[in-house]
XYZ file of C-alpha atoms in Angstrom:
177
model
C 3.400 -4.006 12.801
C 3.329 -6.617 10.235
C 7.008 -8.147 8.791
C 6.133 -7.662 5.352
C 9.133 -7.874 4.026
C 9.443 -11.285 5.949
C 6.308 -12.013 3.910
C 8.140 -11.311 0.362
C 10.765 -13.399 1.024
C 9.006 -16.164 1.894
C 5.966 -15.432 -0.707
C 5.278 -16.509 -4.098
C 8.101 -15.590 -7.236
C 6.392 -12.314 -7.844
C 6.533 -11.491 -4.384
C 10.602 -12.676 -4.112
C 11.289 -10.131 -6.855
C 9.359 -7.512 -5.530
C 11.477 -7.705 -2.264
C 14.680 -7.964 -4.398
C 13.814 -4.443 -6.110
C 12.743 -2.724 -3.132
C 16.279 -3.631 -1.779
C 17.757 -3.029 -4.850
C 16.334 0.919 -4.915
C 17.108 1.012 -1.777
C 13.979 2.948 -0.474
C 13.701 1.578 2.852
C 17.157 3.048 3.906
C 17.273 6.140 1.663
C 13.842 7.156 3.187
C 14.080 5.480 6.926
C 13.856 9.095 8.197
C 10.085 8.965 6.929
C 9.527 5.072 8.668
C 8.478 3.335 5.323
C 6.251 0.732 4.897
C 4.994 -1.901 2.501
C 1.535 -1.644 2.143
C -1.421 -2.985 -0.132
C -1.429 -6.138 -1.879
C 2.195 -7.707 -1.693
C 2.137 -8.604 1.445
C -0.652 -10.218 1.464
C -0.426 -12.257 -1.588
C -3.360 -10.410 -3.372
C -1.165 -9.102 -5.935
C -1.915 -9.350 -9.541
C 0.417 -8.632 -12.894
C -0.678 -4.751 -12.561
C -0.529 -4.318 -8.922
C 2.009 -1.885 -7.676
C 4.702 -1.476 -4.844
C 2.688 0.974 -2.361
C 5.157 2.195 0.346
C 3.449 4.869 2.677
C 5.401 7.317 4.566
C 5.197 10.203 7.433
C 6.519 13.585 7.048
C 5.376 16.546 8.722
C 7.297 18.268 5.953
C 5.667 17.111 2.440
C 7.663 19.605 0.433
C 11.165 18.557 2.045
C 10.268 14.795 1.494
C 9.004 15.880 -1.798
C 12.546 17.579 -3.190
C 14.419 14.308 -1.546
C 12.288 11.868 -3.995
C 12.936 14.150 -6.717
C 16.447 13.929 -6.216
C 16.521 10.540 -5.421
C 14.019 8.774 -7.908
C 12.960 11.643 -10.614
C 15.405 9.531 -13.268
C 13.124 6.769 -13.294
C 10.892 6.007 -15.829
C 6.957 7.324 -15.913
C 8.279 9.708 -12.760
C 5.449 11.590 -11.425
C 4.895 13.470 -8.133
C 2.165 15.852 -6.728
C 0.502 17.360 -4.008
C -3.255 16.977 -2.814
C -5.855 16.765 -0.378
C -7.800 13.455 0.658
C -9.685 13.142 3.647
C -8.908 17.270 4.467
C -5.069 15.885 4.671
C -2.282 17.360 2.386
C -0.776 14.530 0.881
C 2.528 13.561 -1.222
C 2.015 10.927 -4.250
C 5.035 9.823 -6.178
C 4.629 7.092 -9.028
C 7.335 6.009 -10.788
C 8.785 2.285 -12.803
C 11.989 0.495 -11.513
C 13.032 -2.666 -12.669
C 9.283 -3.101 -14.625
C 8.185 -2.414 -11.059
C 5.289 0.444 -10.365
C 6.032 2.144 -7.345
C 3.772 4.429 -5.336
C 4.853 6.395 -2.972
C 2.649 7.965 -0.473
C 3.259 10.485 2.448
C 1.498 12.326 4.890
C 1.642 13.776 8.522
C 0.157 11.001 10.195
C 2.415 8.135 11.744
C 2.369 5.086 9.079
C 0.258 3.040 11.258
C -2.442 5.057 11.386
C -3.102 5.429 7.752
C -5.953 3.894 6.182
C -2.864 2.043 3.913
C -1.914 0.373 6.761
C -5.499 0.194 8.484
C -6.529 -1.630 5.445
C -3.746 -4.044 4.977
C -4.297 -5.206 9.250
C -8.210 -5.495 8.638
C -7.851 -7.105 4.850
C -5.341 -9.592 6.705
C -7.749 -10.703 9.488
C -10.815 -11.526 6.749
C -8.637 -13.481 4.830
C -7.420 -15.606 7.776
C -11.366 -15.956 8.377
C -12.776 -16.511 5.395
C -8.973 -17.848 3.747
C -11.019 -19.048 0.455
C -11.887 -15.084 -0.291
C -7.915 -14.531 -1.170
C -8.598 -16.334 -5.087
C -12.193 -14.087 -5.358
C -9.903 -10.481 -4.610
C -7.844 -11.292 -6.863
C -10.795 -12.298 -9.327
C -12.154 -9.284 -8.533
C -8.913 -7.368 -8.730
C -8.230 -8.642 -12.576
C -11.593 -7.606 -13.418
C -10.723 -3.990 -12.505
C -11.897 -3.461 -9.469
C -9.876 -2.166 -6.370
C -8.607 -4.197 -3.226
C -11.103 -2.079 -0.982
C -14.222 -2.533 -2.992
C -13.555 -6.192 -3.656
C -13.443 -7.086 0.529
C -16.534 -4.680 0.560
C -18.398 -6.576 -2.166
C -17.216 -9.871 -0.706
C -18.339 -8.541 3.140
C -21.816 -6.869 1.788
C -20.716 -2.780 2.610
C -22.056 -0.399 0.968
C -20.940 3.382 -0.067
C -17.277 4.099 -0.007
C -15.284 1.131 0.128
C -12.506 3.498 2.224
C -14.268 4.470 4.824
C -16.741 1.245 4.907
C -13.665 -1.267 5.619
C -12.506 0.947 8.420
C -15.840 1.209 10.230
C -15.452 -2.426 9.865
C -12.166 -3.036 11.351
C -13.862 -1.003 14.439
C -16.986 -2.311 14.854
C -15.087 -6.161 14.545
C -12.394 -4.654 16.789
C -9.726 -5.233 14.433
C -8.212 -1.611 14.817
C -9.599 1.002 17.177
């Protein structure tokens, strides 16, 4: 797995604060039990002004995990948690502010490296150590209002949904299996 915290600490100032806040809520210890992870555009210095902190999480029990957010986070401001499907999966999404920070916070029974979160991040950091010059045109892209998958999928020619298109990617250029 990738240090991204490693990656904060050594990243730009947005990226220093964002690690600072994250240790400062505490998530990473109050949640261990559910192997957290930093995911998205942090670690890879992609961020922009209205990116937000996207920790993923397993849990074979979403409604559990779900009651221990509430207790732990539900004070926060713009607190908001539900329950869905996506990709025939039951899922856990938590959004919340801390410290002018957006946090997401997104579970589901599947280990952490095997969500598309994490798939994403590992094939998103392998084209930008290819084509390094692409990093300034996501974030272009990103300001513009368009979202970190569909940018690398504009940038890498794929077509239909920019979810599943960067993961047949990351197989086909044997970047994840």
């Amino acid at each position: 797995m990738l240090n991204v915290y490693e990656r904060l600490l050594t990243g730009d100032k947005q990226q220093k604060q964002a690690y600072e806040v994250i240790m400062h809520l505490n998530v990473l210890h109050d949640l261990k039990a559910y192997n957290p992870i930093l995911c998205g555009t942090f670690p890879l210095g992609i961020h922009t002004s209205k990116s937000d902190l996207d920790i993923i999480l397993h849990s074979k029990d979403l409604r559990c995990l779900e009651q221990k957010i509430k207790r732990l986070y539900s004070h926060h401001e713009s607190f908001t948690s539900k329950r869905k499907n996506i990709r025939e999966r039951e899922v856990l999404k938590v959004n919340f502010i801390y410290q002018s920070f957006s946090f997401e916070l997104f579970a589901q029974n599947q280990p952490v490296n095997e969500q598309y979160a994490y798939l994403h991040m590992i094939i998103e950091e392998k084209i930008l150590l290819k084509y390094p010059e692409w990093k300034q045109k996501v974030i272009h892209f990103k300001q513009s209002g368009v979202n970190t998958e569909a940018a690398f999928c504009k940038l890498l020619g794929l077509e239909g949904d920019p979810f599943e298109a960067l993961i047949q990617y990351g197989k086909q250029n044997h970047i994840i299996a």
